[in-house]
CSV table of C-alpha atoms in Angstrom, one decimal:
chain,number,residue,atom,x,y,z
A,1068,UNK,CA,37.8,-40.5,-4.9
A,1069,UNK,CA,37.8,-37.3,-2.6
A,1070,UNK,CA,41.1,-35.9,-2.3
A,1071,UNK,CA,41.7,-36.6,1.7
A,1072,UNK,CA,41.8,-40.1,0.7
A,1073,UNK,CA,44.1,-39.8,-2.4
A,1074,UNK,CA,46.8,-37.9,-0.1
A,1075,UNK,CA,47.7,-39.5,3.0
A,1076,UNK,CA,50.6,-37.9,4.1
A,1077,UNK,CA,52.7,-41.1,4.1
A,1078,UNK,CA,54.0,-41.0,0.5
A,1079,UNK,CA,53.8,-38.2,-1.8
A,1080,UNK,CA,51.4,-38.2,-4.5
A,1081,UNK,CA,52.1,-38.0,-8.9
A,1082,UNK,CA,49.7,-36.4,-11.2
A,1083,UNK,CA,49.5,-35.3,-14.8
A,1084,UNK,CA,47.8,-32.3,-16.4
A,1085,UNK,CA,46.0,-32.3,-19.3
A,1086,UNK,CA,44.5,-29.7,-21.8
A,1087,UNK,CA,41.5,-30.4,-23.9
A,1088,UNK,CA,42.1,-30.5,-27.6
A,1089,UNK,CA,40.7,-28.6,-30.1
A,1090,UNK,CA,41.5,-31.0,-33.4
A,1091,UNK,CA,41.7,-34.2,-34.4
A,1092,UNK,CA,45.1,-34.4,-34.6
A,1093,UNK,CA,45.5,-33.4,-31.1
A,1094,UNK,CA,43.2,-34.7,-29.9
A,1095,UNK,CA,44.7,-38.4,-30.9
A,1096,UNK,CA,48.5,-37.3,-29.4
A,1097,UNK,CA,46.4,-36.4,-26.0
A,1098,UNK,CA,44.6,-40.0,-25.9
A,1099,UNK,CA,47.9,-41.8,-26.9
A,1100,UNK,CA,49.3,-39.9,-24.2
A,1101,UNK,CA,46.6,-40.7,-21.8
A,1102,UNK,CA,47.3,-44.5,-22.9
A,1103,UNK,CA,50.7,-44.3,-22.3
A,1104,UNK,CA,50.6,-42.4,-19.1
A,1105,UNK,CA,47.5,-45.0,-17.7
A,1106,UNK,CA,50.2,-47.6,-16.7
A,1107,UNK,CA,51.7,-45.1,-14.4
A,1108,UNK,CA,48.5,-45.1,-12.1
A,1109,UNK,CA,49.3,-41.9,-11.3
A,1110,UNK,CA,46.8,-40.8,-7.9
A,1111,UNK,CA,45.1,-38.3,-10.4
A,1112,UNK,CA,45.0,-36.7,-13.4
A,1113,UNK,CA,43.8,-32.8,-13.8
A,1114,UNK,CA,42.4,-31.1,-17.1
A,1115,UNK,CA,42.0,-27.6,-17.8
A,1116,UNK,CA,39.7,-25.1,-18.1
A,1117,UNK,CA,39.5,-22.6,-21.7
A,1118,UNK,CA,39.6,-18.8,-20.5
A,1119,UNK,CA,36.0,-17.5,-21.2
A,1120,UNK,CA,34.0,-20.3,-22.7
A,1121,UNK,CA,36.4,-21.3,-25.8
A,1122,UNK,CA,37.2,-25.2,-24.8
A,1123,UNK,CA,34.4,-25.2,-21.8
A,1124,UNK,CA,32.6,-28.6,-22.6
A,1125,UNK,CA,36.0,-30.0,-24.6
A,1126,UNK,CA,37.2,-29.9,-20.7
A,1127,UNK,CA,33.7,-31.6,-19.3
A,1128,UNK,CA,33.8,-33.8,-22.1
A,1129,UNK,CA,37.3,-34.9,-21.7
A,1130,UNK,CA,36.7,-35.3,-17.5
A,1131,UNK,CA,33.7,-37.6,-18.0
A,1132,UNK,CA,35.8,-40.1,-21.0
A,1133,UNK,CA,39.0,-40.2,-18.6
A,1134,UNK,CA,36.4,-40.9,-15.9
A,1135,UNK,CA,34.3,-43.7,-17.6
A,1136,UNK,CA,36.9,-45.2,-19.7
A,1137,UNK,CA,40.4,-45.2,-18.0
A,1138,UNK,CA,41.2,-46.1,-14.4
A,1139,UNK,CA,42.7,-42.6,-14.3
A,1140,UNK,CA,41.1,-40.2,-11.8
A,1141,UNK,CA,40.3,-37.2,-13.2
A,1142,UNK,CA,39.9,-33.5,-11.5
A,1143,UNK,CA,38.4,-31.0,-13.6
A,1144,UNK,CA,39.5,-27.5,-13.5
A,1145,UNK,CA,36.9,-24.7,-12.3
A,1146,UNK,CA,37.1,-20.8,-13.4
A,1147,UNK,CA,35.8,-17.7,-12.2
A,1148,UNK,CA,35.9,-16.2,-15.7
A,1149,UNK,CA,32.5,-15.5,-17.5
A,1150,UNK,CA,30.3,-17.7,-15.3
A,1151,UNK,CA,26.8,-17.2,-13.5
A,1152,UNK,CA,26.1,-19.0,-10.2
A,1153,UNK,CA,23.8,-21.2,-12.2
A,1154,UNK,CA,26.4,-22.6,-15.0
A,1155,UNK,CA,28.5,-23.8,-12.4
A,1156,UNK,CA,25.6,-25.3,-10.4
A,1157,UNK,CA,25.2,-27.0,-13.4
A,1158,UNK,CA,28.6,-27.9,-13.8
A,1159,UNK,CA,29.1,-29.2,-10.3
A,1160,UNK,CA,25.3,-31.3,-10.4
A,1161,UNK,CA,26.7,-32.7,-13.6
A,1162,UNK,CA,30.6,-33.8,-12.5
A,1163,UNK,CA,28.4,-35.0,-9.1
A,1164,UNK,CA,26.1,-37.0,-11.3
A,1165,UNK,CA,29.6,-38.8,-12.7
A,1166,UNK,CA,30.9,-39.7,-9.5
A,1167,UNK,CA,34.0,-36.9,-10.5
A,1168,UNK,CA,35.6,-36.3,-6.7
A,1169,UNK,CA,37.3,-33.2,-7.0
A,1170,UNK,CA,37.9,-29.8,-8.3
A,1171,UNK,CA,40.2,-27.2,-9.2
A,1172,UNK,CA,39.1,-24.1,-8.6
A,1173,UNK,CA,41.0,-21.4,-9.7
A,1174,UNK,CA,40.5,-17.2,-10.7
A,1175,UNK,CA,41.0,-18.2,-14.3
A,1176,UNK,CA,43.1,-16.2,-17.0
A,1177,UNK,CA,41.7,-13.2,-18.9
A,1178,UNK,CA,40.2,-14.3,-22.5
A,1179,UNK,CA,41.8,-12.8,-25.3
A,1180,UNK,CA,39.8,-13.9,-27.7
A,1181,UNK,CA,35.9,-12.1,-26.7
A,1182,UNK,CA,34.9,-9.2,-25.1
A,1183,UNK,CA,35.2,-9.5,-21.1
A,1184,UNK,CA,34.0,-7.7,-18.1
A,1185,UNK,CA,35.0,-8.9,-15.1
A,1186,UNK,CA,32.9,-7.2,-13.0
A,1187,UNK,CA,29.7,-8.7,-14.5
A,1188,UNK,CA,30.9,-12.0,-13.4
A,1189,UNK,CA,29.3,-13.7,-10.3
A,1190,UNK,CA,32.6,-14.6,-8.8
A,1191,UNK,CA,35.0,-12.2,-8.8
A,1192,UNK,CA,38.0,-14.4,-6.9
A,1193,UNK,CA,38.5,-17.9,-6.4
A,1194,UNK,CA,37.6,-17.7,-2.8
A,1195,UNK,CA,33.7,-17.3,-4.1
A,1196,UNK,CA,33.9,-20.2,-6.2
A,1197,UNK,CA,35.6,-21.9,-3.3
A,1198,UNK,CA,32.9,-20.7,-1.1
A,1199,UNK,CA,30.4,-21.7,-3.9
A,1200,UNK,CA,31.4,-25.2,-4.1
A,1201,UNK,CA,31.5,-25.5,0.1
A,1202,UNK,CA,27.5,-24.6,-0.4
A,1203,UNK,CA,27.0,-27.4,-2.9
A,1204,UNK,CA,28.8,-29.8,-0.9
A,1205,UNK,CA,26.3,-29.1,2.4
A,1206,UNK,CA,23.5,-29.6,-0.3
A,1207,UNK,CA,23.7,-33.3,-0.3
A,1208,UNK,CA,23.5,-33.8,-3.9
A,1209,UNK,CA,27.2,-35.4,-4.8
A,1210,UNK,CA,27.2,-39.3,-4.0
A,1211,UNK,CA,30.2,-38.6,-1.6
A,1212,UNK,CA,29.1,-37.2,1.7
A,1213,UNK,CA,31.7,-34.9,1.7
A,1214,UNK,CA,31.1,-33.2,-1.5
A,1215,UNK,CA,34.0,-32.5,-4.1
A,1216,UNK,CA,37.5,-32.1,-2.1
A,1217,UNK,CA,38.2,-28.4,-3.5
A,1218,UNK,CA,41.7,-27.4,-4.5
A,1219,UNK,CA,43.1,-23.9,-5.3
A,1220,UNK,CA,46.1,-22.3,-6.6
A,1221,UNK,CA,49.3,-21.5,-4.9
A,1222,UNK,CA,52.2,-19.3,-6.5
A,1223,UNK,CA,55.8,-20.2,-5.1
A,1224,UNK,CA,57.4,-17.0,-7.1
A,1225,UNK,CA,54.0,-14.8,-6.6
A,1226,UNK,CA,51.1,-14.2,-7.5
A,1227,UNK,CA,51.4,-12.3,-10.8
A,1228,UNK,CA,48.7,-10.3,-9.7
A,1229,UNK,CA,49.5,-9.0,-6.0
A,1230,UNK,CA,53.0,-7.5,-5.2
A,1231,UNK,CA,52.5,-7.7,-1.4
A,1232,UNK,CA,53.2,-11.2,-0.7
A,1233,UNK,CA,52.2,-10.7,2.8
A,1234,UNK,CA,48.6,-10.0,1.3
A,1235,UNK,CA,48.8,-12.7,-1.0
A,1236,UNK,CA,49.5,-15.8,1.9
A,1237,UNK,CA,46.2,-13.5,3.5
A,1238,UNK,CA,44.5,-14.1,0.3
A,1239,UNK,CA,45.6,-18.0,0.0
A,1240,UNK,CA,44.5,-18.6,4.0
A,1241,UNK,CA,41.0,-17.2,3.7
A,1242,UNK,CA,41.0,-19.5,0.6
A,1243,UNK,CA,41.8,-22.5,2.7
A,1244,UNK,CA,39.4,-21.4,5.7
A,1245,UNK,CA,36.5,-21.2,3.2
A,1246,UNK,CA,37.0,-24.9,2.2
A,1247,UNK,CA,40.2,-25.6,0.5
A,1248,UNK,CA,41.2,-29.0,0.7
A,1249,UNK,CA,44.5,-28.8,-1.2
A,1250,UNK,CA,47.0,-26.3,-2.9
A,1251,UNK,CA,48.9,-27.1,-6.4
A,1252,UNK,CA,51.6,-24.9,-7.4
A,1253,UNK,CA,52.3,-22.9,-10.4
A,1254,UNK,CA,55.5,-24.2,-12.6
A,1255,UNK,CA,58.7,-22.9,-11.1
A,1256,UNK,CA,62.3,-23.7,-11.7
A,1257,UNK,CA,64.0,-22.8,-8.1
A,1258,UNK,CA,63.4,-25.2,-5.4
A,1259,UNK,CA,64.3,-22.6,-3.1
A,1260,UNK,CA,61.2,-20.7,-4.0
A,1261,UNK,CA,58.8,-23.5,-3.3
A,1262,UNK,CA,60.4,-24.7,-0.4
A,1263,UNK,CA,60.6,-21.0,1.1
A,1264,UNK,CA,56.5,-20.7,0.1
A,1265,UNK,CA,55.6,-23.7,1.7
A,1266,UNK,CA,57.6,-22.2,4.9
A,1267,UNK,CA,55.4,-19.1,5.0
A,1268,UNK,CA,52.6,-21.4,4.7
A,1269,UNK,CA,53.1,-23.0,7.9
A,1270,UNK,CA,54.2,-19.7,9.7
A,1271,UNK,CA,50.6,-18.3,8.1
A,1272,UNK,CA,48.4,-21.8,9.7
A,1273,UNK,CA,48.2,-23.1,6.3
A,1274,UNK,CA,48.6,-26.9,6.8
A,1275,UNK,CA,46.8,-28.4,3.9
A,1276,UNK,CA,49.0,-30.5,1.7
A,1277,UNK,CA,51.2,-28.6,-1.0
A,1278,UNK,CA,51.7,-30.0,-4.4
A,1279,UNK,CA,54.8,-28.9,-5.9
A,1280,UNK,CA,54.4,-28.0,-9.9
A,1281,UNK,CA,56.7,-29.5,-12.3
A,1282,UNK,CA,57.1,-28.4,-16.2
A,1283,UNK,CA,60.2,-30.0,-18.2
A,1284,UNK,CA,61.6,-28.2,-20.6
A,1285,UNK,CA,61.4,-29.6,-23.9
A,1286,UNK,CA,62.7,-27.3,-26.8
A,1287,UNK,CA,63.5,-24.2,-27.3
A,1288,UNK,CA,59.9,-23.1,-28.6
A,1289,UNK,CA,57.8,-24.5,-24.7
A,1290,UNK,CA,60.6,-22.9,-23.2
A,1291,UNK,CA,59.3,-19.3,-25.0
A,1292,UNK,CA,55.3,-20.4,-24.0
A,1293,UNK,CA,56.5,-21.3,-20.5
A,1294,UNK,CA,57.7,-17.6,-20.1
A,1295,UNK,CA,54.4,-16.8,-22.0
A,1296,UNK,CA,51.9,-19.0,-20.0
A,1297,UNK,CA,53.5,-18.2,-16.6
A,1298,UNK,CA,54.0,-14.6,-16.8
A,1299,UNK,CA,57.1,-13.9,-14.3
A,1300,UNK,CA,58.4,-16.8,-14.5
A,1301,UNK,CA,61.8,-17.3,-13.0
A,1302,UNK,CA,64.3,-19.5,-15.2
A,1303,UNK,CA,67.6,-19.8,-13.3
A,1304,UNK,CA,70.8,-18.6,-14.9
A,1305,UNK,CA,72.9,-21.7,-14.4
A,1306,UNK,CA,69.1,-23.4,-16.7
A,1307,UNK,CA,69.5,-20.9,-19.3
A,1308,UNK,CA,73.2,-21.2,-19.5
A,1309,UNK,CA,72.7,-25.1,-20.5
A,1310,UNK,CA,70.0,-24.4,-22.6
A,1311,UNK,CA,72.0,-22.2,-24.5
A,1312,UNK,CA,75.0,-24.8,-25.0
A,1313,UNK,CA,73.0,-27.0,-27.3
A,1314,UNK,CA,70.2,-24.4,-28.1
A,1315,UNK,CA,70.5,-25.9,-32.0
A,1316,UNK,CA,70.4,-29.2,-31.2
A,1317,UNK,CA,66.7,-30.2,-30.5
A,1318,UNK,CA,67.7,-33.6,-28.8
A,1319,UNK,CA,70.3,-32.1,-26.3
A,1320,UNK,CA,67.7,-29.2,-25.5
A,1321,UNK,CA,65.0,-32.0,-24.6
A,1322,UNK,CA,67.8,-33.9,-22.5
A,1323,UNK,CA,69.2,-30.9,-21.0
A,1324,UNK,CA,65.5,-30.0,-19.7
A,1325,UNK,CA,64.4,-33.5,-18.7
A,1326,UNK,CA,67.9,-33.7,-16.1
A,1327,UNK,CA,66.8,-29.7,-15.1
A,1328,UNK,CA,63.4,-31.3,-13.8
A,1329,UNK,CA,64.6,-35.0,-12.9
A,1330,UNK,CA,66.8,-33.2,-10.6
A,1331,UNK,CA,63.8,-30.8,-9.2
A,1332,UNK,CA,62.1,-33.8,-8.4
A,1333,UNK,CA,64.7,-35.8,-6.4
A,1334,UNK,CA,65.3,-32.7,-4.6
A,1335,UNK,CA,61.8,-32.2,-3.7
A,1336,UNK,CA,61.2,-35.7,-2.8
A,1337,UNK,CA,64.1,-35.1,-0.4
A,1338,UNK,CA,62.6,-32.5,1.3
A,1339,UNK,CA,59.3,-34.4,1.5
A,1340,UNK,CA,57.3,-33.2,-0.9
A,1341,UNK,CA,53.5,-33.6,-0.2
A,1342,UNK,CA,52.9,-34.4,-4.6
A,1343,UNK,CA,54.7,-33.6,-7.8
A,1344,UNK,CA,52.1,-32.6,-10.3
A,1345,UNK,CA,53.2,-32.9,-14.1
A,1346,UNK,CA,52.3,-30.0,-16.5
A,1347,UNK,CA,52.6,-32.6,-19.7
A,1348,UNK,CA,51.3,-30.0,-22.1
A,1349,UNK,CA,49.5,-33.3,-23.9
A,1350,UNK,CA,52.5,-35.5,-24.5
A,1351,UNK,CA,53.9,-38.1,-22.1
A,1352,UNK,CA,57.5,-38.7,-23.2
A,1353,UNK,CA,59.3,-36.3,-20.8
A,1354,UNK,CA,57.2,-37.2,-18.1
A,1355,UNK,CA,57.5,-40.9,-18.6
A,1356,UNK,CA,61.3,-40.3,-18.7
A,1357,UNK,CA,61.6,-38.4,-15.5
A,1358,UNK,CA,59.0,-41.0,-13.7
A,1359,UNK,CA,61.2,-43.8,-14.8
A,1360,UNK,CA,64.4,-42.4,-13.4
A,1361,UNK,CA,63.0,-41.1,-10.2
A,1362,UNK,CA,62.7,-45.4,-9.2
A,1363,UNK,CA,59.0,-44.8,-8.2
A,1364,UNK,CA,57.6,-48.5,-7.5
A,1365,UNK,CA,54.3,-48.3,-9.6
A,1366,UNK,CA,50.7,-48.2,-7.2
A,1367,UNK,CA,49.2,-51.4,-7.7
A,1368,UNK,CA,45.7,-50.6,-7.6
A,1369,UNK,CA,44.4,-47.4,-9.2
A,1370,UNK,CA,40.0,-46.7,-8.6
A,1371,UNK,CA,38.4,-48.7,-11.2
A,1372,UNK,CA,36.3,-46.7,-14.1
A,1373,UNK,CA,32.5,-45.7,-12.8
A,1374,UNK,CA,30.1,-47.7,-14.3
């Protein structure tokens, strides 16, 4: 389903994120969280996208099950890291060839673990892989007229990478002018930050819908990969201070973190938020918590698997 008819405007829109596993183990938390997180029928569900190559088909892979065997509507993420114009064509023909509606398409995080040179890749922002996927869209080739609906990445604290915020809502509008569809958010913690970027939007004639990112804090150890996955993250004093209350007590961290986002959310859905979009980090308890409490009347019909 192309993203222009997943959000309407009328109602905002829920979501889960997913990464794709690399053991056994995992991999059976992620599916029983996918089972758990089915009965939601949230309006999609995104799965990321290993920095230079290391969980590459794991991510294709995982897209085509949700998309086959789940009622779940899957958008796969896209990077700019270590690709050639023709893997992603081949990327994109394959996704099309699935019936997968949309994209993420994002600059992608350095890799760690291999040698890496940016310049030698063919797309050196997400604008050319936004630019990329416009072209395959006027080809013909995906069963929807329209092509993939493209979505990109939007930074309510920043972009970690530019320091002139007035040159990064340049960056994020020639984004949407070459074919963005839709923005998600990076995690953040403030309200005032999101609500304050999706301001400057509209002053910069940015007027695609904005989907607000939502991590809950869980224990004290996603609280140390938060700071670690989102560099410059921003963790509110009056958070930390209630973290720290009941920092040795495992149960009262996880509550303390699950009201921290409920509250987010009700506050965001005040100020009519266009989605809230759930980094789960592959388990569904938090999330299901937090969905629950928000009083959310459940979609009734979600797009039936592809045959």
């Amino acid at each position: 389903m192309h993203i222009t008819d997943i959000i309407r405007g009328d109602s905002p829109t829920f979501s889960f994120e997913f990464f794709p596993p690399r053991t056994v183990e995992a991999a059976e938390i992620l599916y029983q969280t996918i089972r758990d997180l089915e009965s939601y029928m949230p309006h999609f569900v995104s799965v990321t996208y290993g920095a230079g190559g290391s969980t590459r088909d794991l991510t294709h892979d995982l897209v085509e099950r949700i998309q086959h065997t789940t009622k779940l509507d899957p958008i796969p993420h896209l990077t700019c890291v270590c690709h050639n114009e023709e893997e992603i064509e081949r990327i994109l023909l394959r996704y099309a060839r699935s019936a997968i509606g949309n994209i993420l398409a994002l600059g992608g995080d350095r890799p760690h673990e291999i040698a890496f040179e940016k310049s030698r890749d063919s797309f050196q922002h997400a604008i050319d892989l936004v630019k990329f996927i416009r072209r395959f869209n006027e080809s013909g080739v995906h069963p929807d007229p329209r092509g993939f609906g493209i979505g990109v990445a939007g930074f309510p604290e920043g972009h970690p990478a530019t320091s002139n915020r007035l040159l990064e809502m340049d960056y994020l509008k020639a984004k949407v002018e070459a074919g963005a569809d839709y923005i998600v958010t990076q995690l953040f913690f403030e309200n005032r930050d999101f609500l304050d970027f999706r301001e400057r939007c509209a002053l910069a004639n940015i007027h695609v819908p904005i989907i607000a990112g939502i991590m809950p804090i869980t224990s004290m150890g996603g609280l140390r990969r938060i700071a670690e996955l989102a560099g410059g993250a921003h963790f509110p004093a009056r958070l930390l201070r209630a973290i720290q209350r009941c920092e040795n007590d495992a149960e009262m961290v996880k509550r303390v973190g699950v009201h921290f986002a409920l509250e987010q959310c009700h506050d965001l859905l005040d100020n009519h938020v266009a989605g809230i979009h759930f980094y789960t980090l592959n388990r569904s308890d938090a999330t299901r918590v937090i969905f629950d409490s928000l009083g959310i009347p459940r979609r009734r019909k979600a797009q039936s698997p592809t045959a």
